[in-house]
């Protein structure tokens, strides 16, 4: 049984990596270490392994090789959400409201298939499949914040903005 689950996991990881940076300008990534880019994609995938529609997942953290296996000089905000209009602009406005600068936004919208409990089973580009639901995967890099209260404030502010977007849409 273990042999069956491992190739499927690798396949999901490979597909996610292929799609994750597909629409990011290569110049935005040119000076970044390939291992850090891979680590960021895999961290986002791991965060997205479970997700319940209607309940955004948000985390703000400072990745370190000893903990996450990759590094960034910025604070990273990861968001998994149902796809809807105005997500990037709304998150960007909240980041700016909190006095921070955006350094990178990666925002693939993917079609996902999940089990009843929210476990990710498959994903694809929206143009490659009609099966599943559209989900927004956001990776936002901002000025580095080291105070845990500041990281929590980022998460809380973004959660409020996403709730406002959901209510408006």
Short mmCIF file of N, CA and C in Angstrom, two decimals:
data_model
loop_
_atom_site.label_atom_id
_atom_site.label_comp_id
_atom_site.label_asym_id
_atom_site.label_seq_id
_atom_site.Cartn_x
_atom_site.Cartn_y
_atom_site.Cartn_z
N UNK A 1 0.83 -1.19 0.00
CA UNK A 1 0.00 0.00 0.00
C UNK A 1 0.87 1.26 0.00
N UNK A 2 1.95 1.27 0.74
CA UNK A 2 2.85 2.42 0.79
C UNK A 2 3.38 2.76 -0.60
N UNK A 3 3.68 1.74 -1.40
CA UNK A 3 4.22 1.97 -2.73
C UNK A 3 3.21 2.70 -3.62
N UNK A 4 1.91 2.48 -3.41
CA UNK A 4 0.90 3.14 -4.22
C UNK A 4 0.75 4.61 -3.85
N UNK A 5 0.84 4.94 -2.58
CA UNK A 5 0.62 6.32 -2.17
C UNK A 5 1.82 7.22 -2.49
N UNK A 6 3.01 6.71 -2.43
CA UNK A 6 4.18 7.54 -2.69
C UNK A 6 4.22 8.09 -4.12
N UNK A 7 4.05 7.28 -5.18
CA UNK A 7 4.06 7.86 -6.51
C UNK A 7 2.96 8.89 -6.72
N UNK A 8 1.79 8.67 -6.15
CA UNK A 8 0.70 9.64 -6.29
C UNK A 8 1.10 10.95 -5.62
N UNK A 9 1.75 10.89 -4.48
CA UNK A 9 2.18 12.10 -3.80
C UNK A 9 3.22 12.84 -4.64
N UNK A 10 4.18 12.10 -5.20
CA UNK A 10 5.19 12.73 -6.05
C UNK A 10 4.53 13.35 -7.28
N UNK A 11 3.56 12.67 -7.83
CA UNK A 11 2.87 13.18 -9.00
C UNK A 11 2.16 14.49 -8.67
N UNK A 12 1.50 14.56 -7.54
CA UNK A 12 0.83 15.77 -7.11
C UNK A 12 1.85 16.89 -6.90
N UNK A 13 2.97 16.57 -6.27
CA UNK A 13 4.01 17.57 -6.05
C UNK A 13 4.57 18.08 -7.39
N UNK A 14 4.84 17.15 -8.29
CA UNK A 14 5.38 17.55 -9.59
C UNK A 14 4.41 18.43 -10.37
N UNK A 15 3.14 18.08 -10.34
CA UNK A 15 2.13 18.87 -11.04
C UNK A 15 2.00 20.25 -10.40
N UNK A 16 2.01 20.31 -9.08
CA UNK A 16 1.90 21.59 -8.40
C UNK A 16 3.10 22.48 -8.73
N UNK A 17 4.29 21.93 -8.65
CA UNK A 17 5.49 22.71 -8.99
C UNK A 17 5.42 23.25 -10.41
N UNK A 18 4.95 22.43 -11.34
CA UNK A 18 4.84 22.84 -12.74
C UNK A 18 3.91 24.04 -12.88
N UNK A 19 2.80 24.03 -12.14
CA UNK A 19 1.78 25.07 -12.27
C UNK A 19 2.05 26.30 -11.39
N UNK A 20 2.77 26.12 -10.31
CA UNK A 20 2.90 27.16 -9.29
C UNK A 20 3.47 28.47 -9.83
N UNK A 21 4.58 28.38 -10.55
CA UNK A 21 5.24 29.58 -11.05
C UNK A 21 4.96 29.84 -12.53
N UNK A 22 4.03 29.11 -13.13
CA UNK A 22 3.80 29.17 -14.57
C UNK A 22 3.49 30.59 -15.07
N UNK A 23 2.82 31.39 -14.27
CA UNK A 23 2.43 32.72 -14.74
C UNK A 23 3.21 33.85 -14.06
N UNK A 24 4.30 33.51 -13.38
CA UNK A 24 5.13 34.52 -12.74
C UNK A 24 6.20 34.95 -13.73
N UNK A 25 6.44 36.25 -13.80
CA UNK A 25 7.47 36.78 -14.68
C UNK A 25 8.82 36.19 -14.27
N UNK A 26 9.53 35.55 -15.19
CA UNK A 26 10.83 34.94 -14.86
C UNK A 26 11.82 35.93 -14.22
N UNK A 27 11.72 37.21 -14.57
CA UNK A 27 12.61 38.20 -13.97
C UNK A 27 12.37 38.33 -12.46
N UNK A 28 11.15 38.09 -12.02
CA UNK A 28 10.83 38.17 -10.59
C UNK A 28 11.49 37.04 -9.80
N UNK A 29 11.86 35.98 -10.51
CA UNK A 29 12.42 34.80 -9.84
C UNK A 29 13.90 34.60 -10.15
N UNK A 30 14.45 35.36 -11.07
CA UNK A 30 15.80 35.13 -11.61
C UNK A 30 16.90 35.10 -10.54
N UNK A 31 16.79 35.92 -9.54
CA UNK A 31 17.86 36.01 -8.55
C UNK A 31 17.63 35.11 -7.34
N UNK A 32 16.61 34.31 -7.39
CA UNK A 32 16.29 33.43 -6.26
C UNK A 32 16.92 32.06 -6.45
N UNK A 33 17.30 31.47 -5.35
CA UNK A 33 17.88 30.13 -5.36
C UNK A 33 16.82 29.12 -5.78
N UNK A 34 17.11 28.26 -6.75
CA UNK A 34 16.12 27.26 -7.20
C UNK A 34 15.61 26.38 -6.06
N UNK A 35 16.45 26.07 -5.09
CA UNK A 35 16.01 25.24 -3.97
C UNK A 35 15.00 26.00 -3.09
N UNK A 36 15.19 27.31 -2.96
CA UNK A 36 14.22 28.11 -2.20
C UNK A 36 12.90 28.22 -2.96
N UNK A 37 12.97 28.34 -4.27
CA UNK A 37 11.74 28.38 -5.07
C UNK A 37 10.98 27.07 -4.95
N UNK A 38 11.71 25.97 -5.03
CA UNK A 38 11.08 24.66 -4.89
C UNK A 38 10.50 24.51 -3.48
N UNK A 39 11.26 24.93 -2.48
CA UNK A 39 10.80 24.84 -1.10
C UNK A 39 9.54 25.66 -0.86
N UNK A 40 9.48 26.85 -1.45
CA UNK A 40 8.29 27.69 -1.30
C UNK A 40 7.07 27.02 -1.91
N UNK A 41 7.24 26.45 -3.09
CA UNK A 41 6.11 25.77 -3.75
C UNK A 41 5.66 24.57 -2.92
N UNK A 42 6.60 23.77 -2.46
CA UNK A 42 6.22 22.58 -1.69
C UNK A 42 5.62 22.95 -0.33
N UNK A 43 6.07 24.05 0.26
CA UNK A 43 5.48 24.51 1.52
C UNK A 43 4.02 24.91 1.30
N UNK A 44 3.76 25.61 0.20
CA UNK A 44 2.39 26.01 -0.10
C UNK A 44 1.52 24.78 -0.36
N UNK A 45 2.06 23.82 -1.09
CA UNK A 45 1.30 22.59 -1.34
C UNK A 45 0.99 21.87 -0.03
N UNK A 46 1.99 21.75 0.83
CA UNK A 46 1.77 21.07 2.11
C UNK A 46 0.69 21.80 2.93
N UNK A 47 0.72 23.12 2.91
CA UNK A 47 -0.29 23.92 3.61
C UNK A 47 -1.68 23.68 3.03
N UNK A 48 -1.72 23.42 1.73
CA UNK A 48 -3.00 23.24 1.02
C UNK A 48 -3.50 21.79 1.03
N UNK A 49 -2.77 20.89 1.63
CA UNK A 49 -3.18 19.47 1.61
C UNK A 49 -4.58 19.27 2.16
N UNK A 50 -4.96 20.09 3.13
CA UNK A 50 -6.35 20.07 3.61
C UNK A 50 -6.90 21.50 3.53
N UNK A 51 -8.11 21.59 3.07
CA UNK A 51 -8.78 22.88 2.94
C UNK A 51 -10.27 22.63 2.83
N UNK A 52 -11.03 23.38 3.59
CA UNK A 52 -12.48 23.27 3.54
C UNK A 52 -13.01 24.52 2.85
N UNK A 53 -13.75 24.32 1.79
CA UNK A 53 -14.30 25.46 1.04
C UNK A 53 -15.06 26.40 1.97
N UNK A 54 -14.88 27.69 1.71
CA UNK A 54 -15.58 28.69 2.52
C UNK A 54 -14.82 29.13 3.76
N UNK A 55 -13.68 28.48 4.03
CA UNK A 55 -12.89 28.82 5.22
C UNK A 55 -11.43 29.03 4.80
N UNK A 56 -11.05 30.27 4.48
CA UNK A 56 -9.69 30.52 4.02
C UNK A 56 -8.64 30.07 5.05
N UNK A 57 -7.53 29.58 4.53
CA UNK A 57 -6.38 29.24 5.39
C UNK A 57 -5.32 30.30 5.14
N UNK A 58 -4.78 30.83 6.22
CA UNK A 58 -3.80 31.91 6.13
C UNK A 58 -2.70 31.64 7.14
N UNK A 59 -1.47 31.82 6.70
CA UNK A 59 -0.36 31.79 7.66
C UNK A 59 0.71 32.77 7.21
N UNK A 60 1.29 33.46 8.19
CA UNK A 60 2.39 34.39 7.96
C UNK A 60 3.57 33.87 8.77
N UNK A 61 4.70 33.71 8.12
CA UNK A 61 5.86 33.15 8.80
C UNK A 61 7.15 33.54 8.09
N UNK A 62 8.25 33.24 8.75
CA UNK A 62 9.59 33.50 8.21
C UNK A 62 10.27 32.16 7.99
N UNK A 63 10.27 31.68 6.76
CA UNK A 63 10.84 30.35 6.50
C UNK A 63 12.34 30.31 6.79
N UNK A 64 12.75 29.20 7.37
CA UNK A 64 14.15 28.97 7.68
C UNK A 64 14.51 27.55 7.26
N UNK A 65 15.70 27.35 6.70
CA UNK A 65 16.09 26.00 6.26
C UNK A 65 15.97 24.95 7.35
N UNK A 66 16.27 25.31 8.59
CA UNK A 66 16.23 24.33 9.68
C UNK A 66 14.80 23.90 10.03
N UNK A 67 13.81 24.73 9.70
CA UNK A 67 12.43 24.41 10.05
C UNK A 67 11.59 24.04 8.82
N UNK A 68 11.62 24.86 7.79
CA UNK A 68 10.79 24.63 6.62
C UNK A 68 11.57 24.05 5.44
N UNK A 69 12.89 24.05 5.54
CA UNK A 69 13.71 23.50 4.46
C UNK A 69 14.00 24.47 3.33
N UNK A 70 13.61 25.72 3.52
CA UNK A 70 13.92 26.75 2.52
C UNK A 70 14.03 28.10 3.22
N UNK A 71 14.47 29.12 2.49
CA UNK A 71 14.77 30.40 3.10
C UNK A 71 14.20 31.54 2.26
N UNK A 72 13.78 32.58 2.95
CA UNK A 72 13.42 33.84 2.30
C UNK A 72 13.87 34.97 3.21
N UNK A 73 14.29 36.05 2.60
CA UNK A 73 14.67 37.23 3.39
C UNK A 73 13.43 38.03 3.79
N UNK A 74 12.29 37.64 3.28
CA UNK A 74 11.03 38.32 3.57
C UNK A 74 10.12 37.46 4.43
N UNK A 75 9.12 38.10 5.01
CA UNK A 75 8.03 37.35 5.65
C UNK A 75 7.12 36.85 4.54
N UNK A 76 6.69 35.61 4.68
CA UNK A 76 5.84 34.98 3.67
C UNK A 76 4.43 34.83 4.23
N UNK A 77 3.46 35.20 3.42
CA UNK A 77 2.05 34.99 3.75
C UNK A 77 1.52 34.00 2.73
N UNK A 78 0.98 32.90 3.21
CA UNK A 78 0.38 31.89 2.33
C UNK A 78 -1.12 31.88 2.58
N UNK A 79 -1.87 31.84 1.49
CA UNK A 79 -3.32 31.86 1.58
C UNK A 79 -3.88 30.79 0.64
N UNK A 80 -4.79 30.00 1.15
CA UNK A 80 -5.57 29.07 0.34
C UNK A 80 -7.02 29.53 0.48
N UNK A 81 -7.69 29.76 -0.64
CA UNK A 81 -9.04 30.31 -0.59
C UNK A 81 -9.82 29.85 -1.82
N UNK A 82 -11.13 29.88 -1.71
CA UNK A 82 -11.95 29.68 -2.90
C UNK A 82 -11.60 30.82 -3.86
N UNK A 83 -11.55 30.52 -5.15
CA UNK A 83 -11.25 31.58 -6.10
C UNK A 83 -12.43 32.54 -6.19
N UNK A 84 -12.11 33.82 -6.22
CA UNK A 84 -13.13 34.86 -6.40
C UNK A 84 -12.42 36.13 -6.85
N UNK A 85 -13.17 37.07 -7.40
CA UNK A 85 -12.54 38.32 -7.85
C UNK A 85 -11.97 39.12 -6.68
N UNK A 86 -11.02 39.97 -7.00
CA UNK A 86 -10.47 40.99 -6.10
C UNK A 86 -9.57 40.47 -5.00
N UNK A 87 -9.16 39.20 -5.04
CA UNK A 87 -8.33 38.67 -3.96
C UNK A 87 -6.97 39.35 -3.88
N UNK A 88 -6.27 39.42 -5.00
CA UNK A 88 -4.91 39.99 -4.97
C UNK A 88 -4.96 41.46 -4.58
N UNK A 89 -5.85 42.21 -5.18
CA UNK A 89 -5.94 43.64 -4.85
C UNK A 89 -6.30 43.84 -3.38
N UNK A 90 -7.21 43.04 -2.88
CA UNK A 90 -7.64 43.18 -1.48
C UNK A 90 -6.52 42.84 -0.51
N UNK A 91 -5.79 41.77 -0.78
CA UNK A 91 -4.66 41.40 0.08
C UNK A 91 -3.58 42.48 -0.01
N UNK A 92 -3.30 42.96 -1.22
CA UNK A 92 -2.28 44.01 -1.39
C UNK A 92 -2.66 45.27 -0.62
N UNK A 93 -3.93 45.64 -0.66
CA UNK A 93 -4.37 46.84 0.07
C UNK A 93 -4.21 46.65 1.58
N UNK A 94 -4.49 45.44 2.07
CA UNK A 94 -4.33 45.19 3.51
C UNK A 94 -2.86 45.23 3.91
N UNK A 95 -2.01 44.64 3.09
CA UNK A 95 -0.56 44.68 3.37
C UNK A 95 -0.09 46.13 3.41
N UNK A 96 -0.52 46.93 2.44
CA UNK A 96 -0.14 48.34 2.41
C UNK A 96 -0.74 49.10 3.59
N UNK A 97 -1.98 48.78 3.97
CA UNK A 97 -2.61 49.43 5.12
C UNK A 97 -1.79 49.19 6.38
N UNK A 98 -1.18 48.02 6.46
CA UNK A 98 -0.35 47.70 7.62
C UNK A 98 1.07 48.25 7.50
N UNK A 99 1.32 49.03 6.46
CA UNK A 99 2.61 49.72 6.32
C UNK A 99 3.73 48.87 5.75
N UNK A 100 3.38 47.80 5.05
CA UNK A 100 4.40 46.90 4.50
C UNK A 100 4.46 47.02 2.99
N UNK A 101 5.59 46.60 2.44
CA UNK A 101 5.79 46.61 1.00
C UNK A 101 5.69 45.19 0.47
N UNK A 102 5.01 45.03 -0.65
CA UNK A 102 4.96 43.74 -1.35
C UNK A 102 6.24 43.55 -2.15
N UNK A 103 6.86 42.39 -2.00
CA UNK A 103 8.06 42.09 -2.76
C UNK A 103 7.83 41.04 -3.83
N UNK A 104 6.85 40.18 -3.63
CA UNK A 104 6.52 39.15 -4.61
C UNK A 104 5.11 38.65 -4.35
N UNK A 105 4.36 38.43 -5.43
CA UNK A 105 3.06 37.78 -5.33
C UNK A 105 3.05 36.64 -6.34
N UNK A 106 2.79 35.45 -5.85
CA UNK A 106 2.59 34.28 -6.71
C UNK A 106 1.14 33.89 -6.48
N UNK A 107 0.37 33.80 -7.57
CA UNK A 107 -1.06 33.56 -7.39
C UNK A 107 -1.63 32.63 -8.47
N UNK A 108 -1.29 31.36 -8.40
CA UNK A 108 -1.96 30.46 -9.34
C UNK A 108 -3.39 30.16 -8.88
N UNK A 109 -4.29 30.11 -9.82
CA UNK A 109 -5.65 29.63 -9.57
C UNK A 109 -5.70 28.25 -10.21
N UNK A 110 -5.99 27.26 -9.39
CA UNK A 110 -5.97 25.87 -9.86
C UNK A 110 -7.31 25.21 -9.63
N UNK A 111 -7.57 24.21 -10.44
CA UNK A 111 -8.77 23.40 -10.25
C UNK A 111 -8.37 22.22 -9.37
N UNK A 112 -9.05 22.07 -8.25
CA UNK A 112 -8.69 21.02 -7.29
C UNK A 112 -9.83 20.02 -7.09
N UNK A 113 -9.41 18.81 -6.79
CA UNK A 113 -10.35 17.76 -6.39
C UNK A 113 -9.96 17.38 -4.98
N UNK A 114 -10.95 17.40 -4.09
CA UNK A 114 -10.72 17.08 -2.68
C UNK A 114 -11.70 16.02 -2.20
N UNK A 115 -11.24 15.24 -1.24
CA UNK A 115 -12.15 14.30 -0.59
C UNK A 115 -13.12 15.09 0.28
N UNK A 116 -14.13 14.41 0.77
CA UNK A 116 -15.17 15.06 1.57
C UNK A 116 -14.59 15.86 2.74
N UNK A 117 -13.56 15.41 3.41
CA UNK A 117 -12.97 16.11 4.54
C UNK A 117 -12.02 17.22 4.15
N UNK A 118 -11.83 17.45 2.86
CA UNK A 118 -10.96 18.53 2.41
C UNK A 118 -9.58 18.11 1.98
N UNK A 119 -9.28 16.82 2.01
CA UNK A 119 -7.95 16.34 1.61
C UNK A 119 -7.76 16.46 0.10
N UNK A 120 -6.66 17.08 -0.29
CA UNK A 120 -6.35 17.29 -1.70
C UNK A 120 -6.02 15.97 -2.38
N UNK A 121 -6.70 15.69 -3.49
CA UNK A 121 -6.52 14.44 -4.23
C UNK A 121 -5.84 14.71 -5.57
N UNK A 122 -6.25 15.79 -6.25
CA UNK A 122 -5.71 16.10 -7.57
C UNK A 122 -5.82 17.59 -7.82
N UNK A 123 -5.00 18.07 -8.75
CA UNK A 123 -5.08 19.46 -9.15
C UNK A 123 -4.65 19.59 -10.60
N UNK A 124 -5.09 20.68 -11.22
CA UNK A 124 -4.76 20.94 -12.62
C UNK A 124 -4.95 22.42 -12.90
N UNK A 125 -4.39 22.87 -14.02
CA UNK A 125 -4.69 24.22 -14.47
C UNK A 125 -6.16 24.26 -14.88
N UNK A 126 -6.82 25.39 -14.72
CA UNK A 126 -8.25 25.46 -15.07
C UNK A 126 -8.52 25.09 -16.53
N UNK A 127 -7.56 25.35 -17.40
CA UNK A 127 -7.75 25.04 -18.82
C UNK A 127 -7.49 23.57 -19.14
N UNK A 128 -6.93 22.83 -18.19
CA UNK A 128 -6.58 21.44 -18.43
C UNK A 128 -7.60 20.45 -17.89
N UNK A 129 -8.57 20.94 -17.12
CA UNK A 129 -9.55 20.04 -16.52
C UNK A 129 -10.82 20.82 -16.18
N UNK A 130 -11.93 20.12 -16.21
CA UNK A 130 -13.17 20.75 -15.76
C UNK A 130 -13.64 20.09 -14.46
N UNK A 131 -12.87 19.14 -13.97
CA UNK A 131 -13.22 18.43 -12.74
C UNK A 131 -12.72 19.23 -11.53
N UNK A 132 -13.54 19.33 -10.50
CA UNK A 132 -13.13 19.97 -9.25
C UNK A 132 -13.57 21.42 -9.18
N UNK A 133 -13.01 22.10 -8.19
CA UNK A 133 -13.36 23.49 -7.89
C UNK A 133 -12.15 24.39 -8.09
N UNK A 134 -12.40 25.64 -8.42
CA UNK A 134 -11.31 26.61 -8.56
C UNK A 134 -10.89 27.11 -7.19
N UNK A 135 -9.59 27.06 -6.94
CA UNK A 135 -9.04 27.55 -5.68
C UNK A 135 -7.89 28.50 -5.96
N UNK A 136 -7.76 29.47 -5.10
CA UNK A 136 -6.70 30.47 -5.17
C UNK A 136 -5.58 30.07 -4.21
N UNK A 137 -4.37 30.02 -4.72
CA UNK A 137 -3.18 29.76 -3.92
C UNK A 137 -2.35 31.03 -3.98
N UNK A 138 -2.21 31.71 -2.84
CA UNK A 138 -1.44 32.96 -2.84
C UNK A 138 -0.21 32.82 -1.96
N UNK A 139 0.90 33.27 -2.52
CA UNK A 139 2.17 33.36 -1.81
C UNK A 139 2.57 34.82 -1.94
N UNK A 140 2.61 35.51 -0.81
CA UNK A 140 2.90 36.94 -0.80
C UNK A 140 4.12 37.15 0.08
N UNK A 141 5.11 37.86 -0.44
CA UNK A 141 6.30 38.19 0.35
C UNK A 141 6.29 39.67 0.66
N UNK A 142 6.47 39.98 1.95
CA UNK A 142 6.45 41.36 2.44
C UNK A 142 7.70 41.61 3.27
N UNK A 143 7.88 42.88 3.68
CA UNK A 143 8.99 43.23 4.56
C UNK A 143 9.02 42.26 5.74
N UNK A 144 10.22 41.83 6.10
CA UNK A 144 10.37 40.84 7.17
C UNK A 144 9.86 41.38 8.50
N UNK A 145 9.03 40.57 9.16
CA UNK A 145 8.48 40.88 10.47
C UNK A 145 8.87 39.75 11.41
N UNK A 146 9.47 40.09 12.54
CA UNK A 146 9.92 39.04 13.46
C UNK A 146 9.07 38.93 14.72
N UNK A 147 8.27 39.93 14.99
CA UNK A 147 7.42 39.91 16.18
C UNK A 147 6.21 39.00 15.93
N UNK A 148 6.04 37.95 16.75
CA UNK A 148 4.89 37.05 16.56
C UNK A 148 3.55 37.78 16.57
N UNK A 149 3.43 38.84 17.37
CA UNK A 149 2.18 39.61 17.40
C UNK A 149 1.94 40.29 16.06
N UNK A 150 3.00 40.74 15.44
CA UNK A 150 2.90 41.40 14.12
C UNK A 150 2.47 40.38 13.06
N UNK A 151 3.01 39.17 13.13
CA UNK A 151 2.62 38.10 12.19
C UNK A 151 1.13 37.77 12.38
N UNK A 152 0.70 37.69 13.63
CA UNK A 152 -0.71 37.41 13.92
C UNK A 152 -1.60 38.54 13.40
N UNK A 153 -1.14 39.77 13.53
CA UNK A 153 -1.90 40.92 13.03
C UNK A 153 -2.06 40.85 11.51
N UNK A 154 -1.01 40.43 10.83
CA UNK A 154 -1.09 40.24 9.38
C UNK A 154 -2.17 39.22 9.03
N UNK A 155 -2.12 38.07 9.70
CA UNK A 155 -3.09 37.01 9.45
C UNK A 155 -4.52 37.48 9.73
N UNK A 156 -4.71 38.17 10.85
CA UNK A 156 -6.03 38.65 11.23
C UNK A 156 -6.56 39.67 10.23
N UNK A 157 -5.72 40.60 9.82
CA UNK A 157 -6.14 41.62 8.85
C UNK A 157 -6.51 41.02 7.52
N UNK A 158 -5.73 40.06 7.06
CA UNK A 158 -6.03 39.41 5.78
C UNK A 158 -7.30 38.58 5.89
N UNK A 159 -7.49 37.90 7.01
CA UNK A 159 -8.72 37.13 7.21
C UNK A 159 -9.95 38.04 7.13
N UNK A 160 -9.86 39.21 7.73
CA UNK A 160 -10.98 40.15 7.69
C UNK A 160 -11.25 40.61 6.27
N UNK A 161 -10.20 40.95 5.54
CA UNK A 161 -10.35 41.40 4.16
C UNK A 161 -10.96 40.30 3.30
N UNK A 162 -10.52 39.06 3.48
CA UNK A 162 -11.08 37.95 2.70
C UNK A 162 -12.54 37.73 3.04
N UNK A 163 -12.91 37.91 4.29
CA UNK A 163 -14.32 37.78 4.68
C UNK A 163 -15.15 38.89 4.01
N UNK A 164 -14.59 40.10 3.94
CA UNK A 164 -15.28 41.20 3.27
C UNK A 164 -15.47 40.91 1.78
N UNK A 165 -14.42 40.37 1.14
CA UNK A 165 -14.51 40.02 -0.28
C UNK A 165 -15.58 38.96 -0.49
N UNK A 166 -15.58 37.94 0.37
CA UNK A 166 -16.58 36.86 0.26
C UNK A 166 -17.99 37.43 0.39
N UNK A 167 -18.18 38.32 1.34
CA UNK A 167 -19.51 38.91 1.53
C UNK A 167 -19.92 39.77 0.32
N UNK A 168 -18.99 40.48 -0.26
CA UNK A 168 -19.29 41.33 -1.40
C UNK A 168 -19.55 40.53 -2.67
N UNK A 169 -18.86 39.42 -2.80
CA UNK A 169 -19.00 38.61 -4.01
C UNK A 169 -20.18 37.69 -3.86
#
